[in-house]
Amino acid sequence: PSPSSSTPGAEQREKQYRAHREFADRRGGVISARTYFYADEAKCDQHMETFLRCIDASSGSSEDGFSAIKLTALGRPQFLLQFSEVLVKWRRFFHQMAAEQGQAERAVLEMKLEAEKLQEALANLGIATKAESQHWFTGKNLGMSGTVDLLDWNSLIDSRTKLSKLLLVPNMQTGQLEPLLSRFTEEEDLQMKRMLQRMDVLAKRATEKGVRLMVDAEQSYFQPAISRLALEMQRRFNRDRAVIFNTYQCYLKEAYDNVTVDVELSRREGWHFGTKLVRGAYMDQERKRAARIGYEDPINPTYEKTNEMYHKCLNYILEEIKHNRKASVMVASHNEDTVKFTLRRMAELGIHPSEKKVCFGQLLGMCDQITFPLGQAGFPVYKYVPYGPVKEVLPYLSRRAQENRGFMQRANQERDLLWREVKRRLLAGTLFSPNH
């Protein structure tokens, strides 16, 4: 392998999805997220047991509870890298075909490839004969309309990856055809299966206990795989209500595309879309890695752009709740403007807090001046509780405090608010009432 990588054949891999020694321990330079370092399969089983205990604790302490999990804690991140690369190459190939059919400027869900032209292009590229590709587009209502959109295209990967013949896609840099799937070794195959089994165990326990499971977002080079696996869990477990929640990081340039494509899939297939919206926790590390390895920075250039993206994604989901009532969102934000924006849009769209389709989340011990009034006004609001050994949790919390600029001013606000609340309860005679 080359000095910077740790996988044979990495030179053929796309830069963003290569394992890189300098960034092997993803805990370095992370502002505000708990990260796991892969040791071995036994450690992953331990993490799963911890997550199961959290689900049980959440179930025992409140109705409609949440428990958060990280997929890098449940398996070998190398698998997530490889799977992410496959998904990104496949999607990029679709965009390439769309550009050739003159659709480069269209919104992602508006891109519709003409099935005939697509089959010709696949044949011309030497990827599949017309007979073969015709076979791909049958049996799944694919191309029945004469067109293929991104969701149709993505579903091809589900059926095709089960076949031993490797799909070929053109490498845009070299113009050469390359296999889309690098073959997994037997051990990698087992690691992947174990990861999926652990996810399954957690989702089943959460469903039994009436707890909703949030799949946390992680670094952008794992995220396509994490989102895809979360989506598969939603397909299975969100039939009657939103049990599995996927997380979207709005500091990513592609956040809106990801949200809209996944919501559309939930519409078509009839399951409940569950999401947690965050701004994002890995900015410094992501930027350093992109610069060091030499790929495009995946993150929005400014905080304002990230705010815009957050509100755009949130607005789309709120509209979906209004029209379909089959979506739920956690607004995980310490930003007062975002909370006010949500309340205003809920009122405009006629989404009542008692429906519990929209809830709010803040970290325990932070932003109580937002949390308390929301709770008192009848909105479902949650405190996100970090846990773990003191030596690991304290640095995490201190970084969050640094990240929350204006922390001291807000501490004063919180103090005044707490005093007001104590006085109110004293006057109302409810200071020690368990219901308040």
PDB file of N, CA and C in Angstrom, residues 173-255:
ATOM      1  N   GLN A 173     -12.048  10.234 -13.907  1.00  0.00           N
ATOM      2  CA  GLN A 173     -10.675  10.744 -14.058  1.00  0.00           C
ATOM      3  C   GLN A 173      -9.936  10.028 -15.193  1.00  0.00           C
ATOM      4  N   THR A 174     -10.041   8.683 -15.194  1.00  0.00           N
ATOM      5  CA  THR A 174      -9.222   7.914 -16.146  1.00  0.00           C
ATOM      6  C   THR A 174      -9.998   7.518 -17.402  1.00  0.00           C
ATOM      7  N   GLY A 175     -11.340   7.585 -17.313  1.00  0.00           N
ATOM      8  CA  GLY A 175     -12.130   7.137 -18.461  1.00  0.00           C
ATOM      9  C   GLY A 175     -12.213   5.625 -18.565  1.00  0.00           C
ATOM     10  N   GLN A 176     -11.593   4.927 -17.621  1.00  0.00           N
ATOM     11  CA  GLN A 176     -11.594   3.455 -17.652  1.00  0.00           C
ATOM     12  C   GLN A 176     -12.808   2.902 -16.891  1.00  0.00           C
ATOM     13  N   LEU A 177     -13.242   1.712 -17.313  1.00  0.00           N
ATOM     14  CA  LEU A 177     -14.297   1.049 -16.554  1.00  0.00           C
ATOM     15  C   LEU A 177     -13.683   0.342 -15.354  1.00  0.00           C
ATOM     16  N   GLU A 178     -14.343   0.481 -14.212  1.00  0.00           N
ATOM     17  CA  GLU A 178     -13.850  -0.183 -12.994  1.00  0.00           C
ATOM     18  C   GLU A 178     -15.010  -0.897 -12.327  1.00  0.00           C
ATOM     19  N   PRO A 179     -14.709  -2.006 -11.621  1.00  0.00           N
ATOM     20  CA  PRO A 179     -15.793  -2.668 -10.890  1.00  0.00           C
ATOM     21  C   PRO A 179     -16.301  -1.743  -9.788  1.00  0.00           C
ATOM     22  N   LEU A 180     -17.597  -1.656  -9.663  1.00  0.00           N
ATOM     23  CA  LEU A 180     -18.178  -0.800  -8.634  1.00  0.00           C
ATOM     24  C   LEU A 180     -17.890  -1.366  -7.241  1.00  0.00           C
ATOM     25  N   LEU A 181     -18.014  -2.677  -7.117  1.00  0.00           N
ATOM     26  CA  LEU A 181     -17.814  -3.307  -5.814  1.00  0.00           C
ATOM     27  C   LEU A 181     -16.442  -3.941  -5.722  1.00  0.00           C
ATOM     28  N   SER A 182     -15.653  -3.450  -4.772  1.00  0.00           N
ATOM     29  CA  SER A 182     -14.405  -4.176  -4.527  1.00  0.00           C
ATOM     30  C   SER A 182     -14.823  -5.395  -3.723  1.00  0.00           C
ATOM     31  N   ARG A 183     -14.358  -6.548  -4.104  1.00  0.00           N
ATOM     32  CA  ARG A 183     -14.804  -7.780  -3.436  1.00  0.00           C
ATOM     33  C   ARG A 183     -14.431  -7.765  -1.959  1.00  0.00           C
ATOM     34  N   PHE A 184     -15.395  -8.131  -1.109  1.00  0.00           N
ATOM     35  CA  PHE A 184     -15.091  -8.258   0.317  1.00  0.00           C
ATOM     36  C   PHE A 184     -14.432  -9.615   0.561  1.00  0.00           C
ATOM     37  N   THR A 185     -13.468  -9.635   1.464  1.00  0.00           N
ATOM     38  CA  THR A 185     -12.916 -10.925   1.887  1.00  0.00           C
ATOM     39  C   THR A 185     -13.989 -11.603   2.746  1.00  0.00           C
ATOM     40  N   GLU A 186     -13.752 -12.876   3.029  1.00  0.00           N
ATOM     41  CA  GLU A 186     -14.727 -13.616   3.834  1.00  0.00           C
ATOM     42  C   GLU A 186     -14.892 -12.968   5.208  1.00  0.00           C
ATOM     43  N   GLU A 187     -13.762 -12.525   5.780  1.00  0.00           N
ATOM     44  CA  GLU A 187     -13.796 -11.904   7.112  1.00  0.00           C
ATOM     45  C   GLU A 187     -14.571 -10.576   7.064  1.00  0.00           C
ATOM     46  N   GLU A 188     -14.353  -9.786   5.990  1.00  0.00           N
ATOM     47  CA  GLU A 188     -15.073  -8.512   5.851  1.00  0.00           C
ATOM     48  C   GLU A 188     -16.572  -8.753   5.707  1.00  0.00           C
ATOM     49  N   ASP A 189     -16.882  -9.803   4.978  1.00  0.00           N
ATOM     50  CA  ASP A 189     -18.279 -10.184   4.789  1.00  0.00           C
ATOM     51  C   ASP A 189     -18.933 -10.498   6.130  1.00  0.00           C
ATOM     52  N   LEU A 190     -18.193 -11.233   6.960  1.00  0.00           N
ATOM     53  CA  LEU A 190     -18.689 -11.583   8.296  1.00  0.00           C
ATOM     54  C   LEU A 190     -18.849 -10.343   9.165  1.00  0.00           C
ATOM     55  N   GLN A 191     -17.865  -9.429   9.070  1.00  0.00           N
ATOM     56  CA  GLN A 191     -17.934  -8.192   9.863  1.00  0.00           C
ATOM     57  C   GLN A 191     -19.175  -7.380   9.489  1.00  0.00           C
ATOM     58  N   MET A 192     -19.448  -7.340   8.187  1.00  0.00           N
ATOM     59  CA  MET A 192     -20.618  -6.606   7.718  1.00  0.00           C
ATOM     60  C   MET A 192     -21.891  -7.246   8.280  1.00  0.00           C
ATOM     61  N   LYS A 193     -21.974  -8.588   8.189  1.00  0.00           N
ATOM     62  CA  LYS A 193     -23.162  -9.290   8.673  1.00  0.00           C
ATOM     63  C   LYS A 193     -23.351  -9.067  10.169  1.00  0.00           C
ATOM     64  N   ARG A 194     -22.236  -9.069  10.920  1.00  0.00           N
ATOM     65  CA  ARG A 194     -22.338  -8.873  12.372  1.00  0.00           C
ATOM     66  C   ARG A 194     -22.854  -7.470  12.696  1.00  0.00           C
ATOM     67  N   MET A 195     -22.367  -6.496  11.933  1.00  0.00           N
ATOM     68  CA  MET A 195     -22.830  -5.117  12.147  1.00  0.00           C
ATOM     69  C   MET A 195     -24.348  -5.036  11.925  1.00  0.00           C
ATOM     70  N   LEU A 196     -24.825  -5.655  10.843  1.00  0.00           N
ATOM     71  CA  LEU A 196     -26.253  -5.626  10.527  1.00  0.00           C
ATOM     72  C   LEU A 196     -27.061  -6.360  11.597  1.00  0.00           C
ATOM     73  N   GLN A 197     -26.492  -7.472  12.104  1.00  0.00           N
ATOM     74  CA  GLN A 197     -27.187  -8.223  13.161  1.00  0.00           C
ATOM     75  C   GLN A 197     -27.314  -7.381  14.427  1.00  0.00           C
ATOM     76  N   ARG A 198     -26.242  -6.663  14.784  1.00  0.00           N
ATOM     77  CA  ARG A 198     -26.282  -5.821  15.994  1.00  0.00           C
ATOM     78  C   ARG A 198     -27.335  -4.718  15.840  1.00  0.00           C
ATOM     79  N   MET A 199     -27.383  -4.108  14.646  1.00  0.00           N
ATOM     80  CA  MET A 199     -28.392  -3.076  14.396  1.00  0.00           C
ATOM     81  C   MET A 199     -29.794  -3.656  14.560  1.00  0.00           C
ATOM     82  N   ASP A 200     -29.968  -4.871  14.073  1.00  0.00           N
ATOM     83  CA  ASP A 200     -31.259  -5.546  14.130  1.00  0.00           C
ATOM     84  C   ASP A 200     -31.693  -5.789  15.576  1.00  0.00           C
ATOM     85  N   VAL A 201     -30.763  -6.265  16.387  1.00  0.00           N
ATOM     86  CA  VAL A 201     -31.035  -6.525  17.808  1.00  0.00           C
ATOM     87  C   VAL A 201     -31.495  -5.236  18.489  1.00  0.00           C
ATOM     88  N   LEU A 202     -30.797  -4.129  18.216  1.00  0.00           N
ATOM     89  CA  LEU A 202     -31.117  -2.842  18.845  1.00  0.00           C
ATOM     90  C   LEU A 202     -32.493  -2.336  18.394  1.00  0.00           C
ATOM     91  N   ALA A 203     -32.762  -2.430  17.093  1.00  0.00           N
ATOM     92  CA  ALA A 203     -34.041  -1.935  16.562  1.00  0.00           C
ATOM     93  C   ALA A 203     -35.207  -2.742  17.139  1.00  0.00           C
ATOM     94  N   LYS A 204     -35.022  -4.053  17.276  1.00  0.00           N
ATOM     95  CA  LYS A 204     -36.095  -4.902  17.824  1.00  0.00           C
ATOM     96  C   LYS A 204     -36.358  -4.557  19.282  1.00  0.00           C
ATOM     97  N   ARG A 205     -35.271  -4.362  20.053  1.00  0.00           N
ATOM     98  CA  ARG A 205     -35.435  -4.029  21.479  1.00  0.00           C
ATOM     99  C   ARG A 205     -36.143  -2.669  21.610  1.00  0.00           C
ATOM    100  N   ALA A 206     -35.735  -1.709  20.793  1.00  0.00           N
ATOM    101  CA  ALA A 206     -36.342  -0.372  20.849  1.00  0.00           C
ATOM    102  C   ALA A 206     -37.841  -0.460  20.535  1.00  0.00           C
ATOM    103  N   THR A 207     -38.194  -1.245  19.520  1.00  0.00           N
ATOM    104  CA  THR A 207     -39.604  -1.404  19.141  1.00  0.00           C
ATOM    105  C   THR A 207     -40.400  -2.022  20.291  1.00  0.00           C
ATOM    106  N   GLU A 208     -39.835  -3.077  20.892  1.00  0.00           N
ATOM    107  CA  GLU A 208     -40.502  -3.751  22.027  1.00  0.00           C
ATOM    108  C   GLU A 208     -40.744  -2.788  23.189  1.00  0.00           C
ATOM    109  N   LYS A 209     -39.741  -1.943  23.443  1.00  0.00           N
ATOM    110  CA  LYS A 209     -39.777  -1.096  24.639  1.00  0.00           C
ATOM    111  C   LYS A 209     -40.468   0.256  24.399  1.00  0.00           C
ATOM    112  N   GLY A 210     -40.902   0.500  23.164  1.00  0.00           N
ATOM    113  CA  GLY A 210     -41.553   1.772  22.862  1.00  0.00           C
ATOM    114  C   GLY A 210     -40.588   2.948  22.880  1.00  0.00           C
ATOM    115  N   VAL A 211     -39.322   2.668  22.568  1.00  0.00           N
ATOM    116  CA  VAL A 211     -38.290   3.720  22.538  1.00  0.00           C
ATOM    117  C   VAL A 211     -37.932   3.988  21.083  1.00  0.00           C
ATOM    118  N   ARG A 212     -37.703   5.263  20.760  1.00  0.00           N
ATOM    119  CA  ARG A 212     -37.282   5.587  19.394  1.00  0.00           C
ATOM    120  C   ARG A 212     -35.759   5.612  19.340  1.00  0.00           C
ATOM    121  N   LEU A 213     -35.230   5.067  18.261  1.00  0.00           N
ATOM    122  CA  LEU A 213     -33.784   4.899  18.136  1.00  0.00           C
ATOM    123  C   LEU A 213     -33.225   5.914  17.145  1.00  0.00           C
ATOM    124  N   MET A 214     -32.322   6.761  17.611  1.00  0.00           N
ATOM    125  CA  MET A 214     -31.708   7.758  16.729  1.00  0.00           C
ATOM    126  C   MET A 214     -30.351   7.243  16.264  1.00  0.00           C
ATOM    127  N   VAL A 215     -30.170   7.160  14.964  1.00  0.00           N
ATOM    128  CA  VAL A 215     -28.857   6.781  14.414  1.00  0.00           C
ATOM    129  C   VAL A 215     -28.074   8.071  14.230  1.00  0.00           C
ATOM    130  N   ASP A 216     -27.029   8.232  15.022  1.00  0.00           N
ATOM    131  CA  ASP A 216     -26.247   9.476  14.963  1.00  0.00           C
ATOM    132  C   ASP A 216     -25.497   9.599  13.646  1.00  0.00           C
ATOM    133  N   ALA A 217     -25.318  10.844  13.221  1.00  0.00           N
ATOM    134  CA  ALA A 217     -24.500  11.108  12.024  1.00  0.00           C
ATOM    135  C   ALA A 217     -23.028  11.083  12.418  1.00  0.00           C
ATOM    136  N   GLU A 218     -22.173  10.777  11.438  1.00  0.00           N
ATOM    137  CA  GLU A 218     -20.729  10.749  11.713  1.00  0.00           C
ATOM    138  C   GLU A 218     -19.992  11.449  10.566  1.00  0.00           C
ATOM    139  N   GLN A 219     -18.712  11.145  10.393  1.00  0.00           N
ATOM    140  CA  GLN A 219     -17.929  11.847   9.363  1.00  0.00           C
ATOM    141  C   GLN A 219     -18.512  11.599   7.967  1.00  0.00           C
ATOM    142  N   SER A 220     -18.335  12.598   7.082  1.00  0.00           N
ATOM    143  CA  SER A 220     -18.990  12.549   5.766  1.00  0.00           C
ATOM    144  C   SER A 220     -18.558  11.346   4.929  1.00  0.00           C
ATOM    145  N   TYR A 221     -17.356  10.828   5.188  1.00  0.00           N
ATOM    146  CA  TYR A 221     -16.878   9.692   4.366  1.00  0.00           C
ATOM    147  C   TYR A 221     -17.478   8.371   4.830  1.00  0.00           C
ATOM    148  N   PHE A 222     -18.147   8.350   6.001  1.00  0.00           N
ATOM    149  CA  PHE A 222     -18.925   7.178   6.428  1.00  0.00           C
ATOM    150  C   PHE A 222     -20.412   7.388   6.169  1.00  0.00           C
ATOM    151  N   GLN A 223     -20.810   8.652   6.039  1.00  0.00           N
ATOM    152  CA  GLN A 223     -22.224   8.994   6.129  1.00  0.00           C
ATOM    153  C   GLN A 223     -23.114   8.356   5.067  1.00  0.00           C
ATOM    154  N   PRO A 224     -22.675   8.250   3.790  1.00  0.00           N
ATOM    155  CA  PRO A 224     -23.575   7.603   2.814  1.00  0.00           C
ATOM    156  C   PRO A 224     -23.987   6.201   3.267  1.00  0.00           C
ATOM    157  N   ALA A 225     -23.036   5.426   3.795  1.00  0.00           N
ATOM    158  CA  ALA A 225     -23.346   4.063   4.255  1.00  0.00           C
ATOM    159  C   ALA A 225     -24.234   4.098   5.489  1.00  0.00           C
ATOM    160  N   ILE A 226     -23.916   4.984   6.434  1.00  0.00           N
ATOM    161  CA  ILE A 226     -24.703   5.069   7.675  1.00  0.00           C
ATOM    162  C   ILE A 226     -26.149   5.431   7.345  1.00  0.00           C
ATOM    163  N   SER A 227     -26.331   6.429   6.473  1.00  0.00           N
ATOM    164  CA  SER A 227     -27.685   6.843   6.096  1.00  0.00           C
ATOM    165  C   SER A 227     -28.432   5.727   5.391  1.00  0.00           C
ATOM    166  N   ARG A 228     -27.720   5.024   4.540  1.00  0.00           N
ATOM    167  CA  ARG A 228     -28.355   3.935   3.787  1.00  0.00           C
ATOM    168  C   ARG A 228     -28.795   2.812   4.729  1.00  0.00           C
ATOM    169  N   LEU A 229     -27.949   2.478   5.703  1.00  0.00           N
ATOM    170  CA  LEU A 229     -28.299   1.420   6.657  1.00  0.00           C
ATOM    171  C   LEU A 229     -29.459   1.875   7.543  1.00  0.00           C
ATOM    172  N   ALA A 230     -29.451   3.153   7.934  1.00  0.00           N
ATOM    173  CA  ALA A 230     -30.560   3.694   8.734  1.00  0.00           C
ATOM    174  C   ALA A 230     -31.863   3.639   7.939  1.00  0.00           C
ATOM    175  N   LEU A 231     -31.753   3.923   6.637  1.00  0.00           N
ATOM    176  CA  LEU A 231     -32.918   3.887   5.749  1.00  0.00           C
ATOM    177  C   LEU A 231     -33.492   2.471   5.673  1.00  0.00           C
ATOM    178  N   GLU A 232     -32.599   1.478   5.586  1.00  0.00           N
ATOM    179  CA  GLU A 232     -33.046   0.079   5.541  1.00  0.00           C
ATOM    180  C   GLU A 232     -33.793  -0.272   6.823  1.00  0.00           C
ATOM    181  N   MET A 233     -33.292   0.230   7.967  1.00  0.00           N
ATOM    182  CA  MET A 233     -33.973  -0.016   9.243  1.00  0.00           C
ATOM    183  C   MET A 233     -35.334   0.675   9.272  1.00  0.00           C
ATOM    184  N   GLN A 234     -35.396   1.897   8.709  1.00  0.00           N
ATOM    185  CA  GLN A 234     -36.680   2.609   8.666  1.00  0.00           C
ATOM    186  C   GLN A 234     -37.694   1.841   7.830  1.00  0.00           C
ATOM    187  N   ARG A 235     -37.236   1.311   6.717  1.00  0.00           N
ATOM    188  CA  ARG A 235     -38.135   0.545   5.841  1.00  0.00           C
ATOM    189  C   ARG A 235     -38.786  -0.604   6.612  1.00  0.00           C
ATOM    190  N   ARG A 236     -38.010  -1.236   7.485  1.00  0.00           N
ATOM    191  CA  ARG A 236     -38.514  -2.428   8.197  1.00  0.00           C
ATOM    192  C   ARG A 236     -39.289  -2.086   9.460  1.00  0.00           C
ATOM    193  N   PHE A 237     -38.819  -1.078  10.205  1.00  0.00           N
ATOM    194  CA  PHE A 237     -39.370  -0.850  11.546  1.00  0.00           C
ATOM    195  C   PHE A 237     -40.309   0.358  11.641  1.00  0.00           C
ATOM    196  N   ASN A 238     -40.370   1.186  10.590  1.00  0.00           N
ATOM    197  CA  ASN A 238     -41.202   2.391  10.656  1.00  0.00           C
ATOM    198  C   ASN A 238     -42.521   2.237   9.903  1.00  0.00           C
ATOM    199  N   ARG A 239     -43.052   1.033   9.892  1.00  0.00           N
ATOM    200  CA  ARG A 239     -44.292   0.782   9.151  1.00  0.00           C
ATOM    201  C   ARG A 239     -45.477   1.524   9.774  1.00  0.00           C
ATOM    202  N   ASP A 240     -45.588   1.468  11.111  1.00  0.00           N
ATOM    203  CA  ASP A 240     -46.762   2.049  11.781  1.00  0.00           C
ATOM    204  C   ASP A 240     -46.472   3.379  12.455  1.00  0.00           C
ATOM    205  N   ARG A 241     -45.230   3.581  12.858  1.00  0.00           N
ATOM    206  CA  ARG A 241     -44.839   4.849  13.492  1.00  0.00           C
ATOM    207  C   ARG A 241     -43.340   5.021  13.308  1.00  0.00           C
ATOM    208  N   ALA A 242     -42.845   6.237  13.558  1.00  0.00           N
ATOM    209  CA  ALA A 242     -41.404   6.482  13.386  1.00  0.00           C
ATOM    210  C   ALA A 242     -40.654   5.967  14.618  1.00  0.00           C
ATOM    211  N   VAL A 243     -40.024   4.797  14.463  1.00  0.00           N
ATOM    212  CA  VAL A 243     -39.205   4.212  15.540  1.00  0.00           C
ATOM    213  C   VAL A 243     -37.739   4.570  15.304  1.00  0.00           C
ATOM    214  N   ILE A 244     -37.298   4.422  14.054  1.00  0.00           N
ATOM    215  CA  ILE A 244     -35.896   4.704  13.700  1.00  0.00           C
ATOM    216  C   ILE A 244     -35.806   6.125  13.139  1.00  0.00           C
ATOM    217  N   PHE A 245     -34.900   6.906  13.705  1.00  0.00           N
ATOM    218  CA  PHE A 245     -34.663   8.273  13.238  1.00  0.00           C
ATOM    219  C   PHE A 245     -33.260   8.349  12.631  1.00  0.00           C
ATOM    220  N   ASN A 246     -33.173   8.873  11.424  1.00  0.00           N
ATOM    221  CA  ASN A 246     -31.863   9.104  10.797  1.00  0.00           C
ATOM    222  C   ASN A 246     -31.448  10.554  11.083  1.00  0.00           C
ATOM    223  N   THR A 247     -30.161  10.824  11.081  1.00  0.00           N
ATOM    224  CA  THR A 247     -29.674  12.181  11.379  1.00  0.00           C
ATOM    225  C   THR A 247     -29.091  12.820  10.128  1.00  0.00           C
ATOM    226  N   TYR A 248     -29.465  14.080   9.887  1.00  0.00           N
ATOM    227  CA  TYR A 248     -28.936  14.822   8.735  1.00  0.00           C
ATOM    228  C   TYR A 248     -28.132  16.010   9.241  1.00  0.00           C
ATOM    229  N   GLN A 249     -26.900  16.136   8.737  1.00  0.00           N
ATOM    230  CA  GLN A 249     -26.011  17.231   9.143  1.00  0.00           C
ATOM    231  C   GLN A 249     -26.141  18.360   8.134  1.00  0.00           C
ATOM    232  N   CYS A 250     -26.655  19.492   8.610  1.00  0.00           N
ATOM    233  CA  CYS A 250     -26.956  20.585   7.684  1.00  0.00           C
ATOM    234  C   CYS A 250     -25.742  21.423   7.321  1.00  0.00           C
ATOM    235  N   TYR A 251     -24.569  21.115   7.888  1.00  0.00           N
ATOM    236  CA  TYR A 251     -23.369  21.806   7.404  1.00  0.00           C
ATOM    237  C   TYR A 251     -22.841  21.173   6.125  1.00  0.00           C
ATOM    238  N   LEU A 252     -23.420  20.030   5.720  1.00  0.00           N
ATOM    239  CA  LEU A 252     -22.997  19.396   4.467  1.00  0.00           C
ATOM    240  C   LEU A 252     -23.688  20.060   3.278  1.00  0.00           C
ATOM    241  N   LYS A 253     -22.916  20.269   2.214  1.00  0.00           N
ATOM    242  CA  LYS A 253     -23.465  20.917   1.013  1.00  0.00           C
ATOM    243  C   LYS A 253     -24.621  20.111   0.416  1.00  0.00           C
ATOM    244  N   GLU A 254     -24.607  18.790   0.621  1.00  0.00           N
ATOM    245  CA  GLU A 254     -25.615  17.943  -0.030  1.00  0.00           C
ATOM    246  C   GLU A 254     -26.795  17.613   0.894  1.00  0.00           C
ATOM    247  N   ALA A 255     -26.898  18.286   2.042  1.00  0.00           N
ATOM    248  CA  ALA A 255     -27.926  17.924   3.038  1.00  0.00           C
ATOM    249  C   ALA A 255     -29.337  17.944   2.450  1.00  0.00           C
TER     250      ALA A 255
END
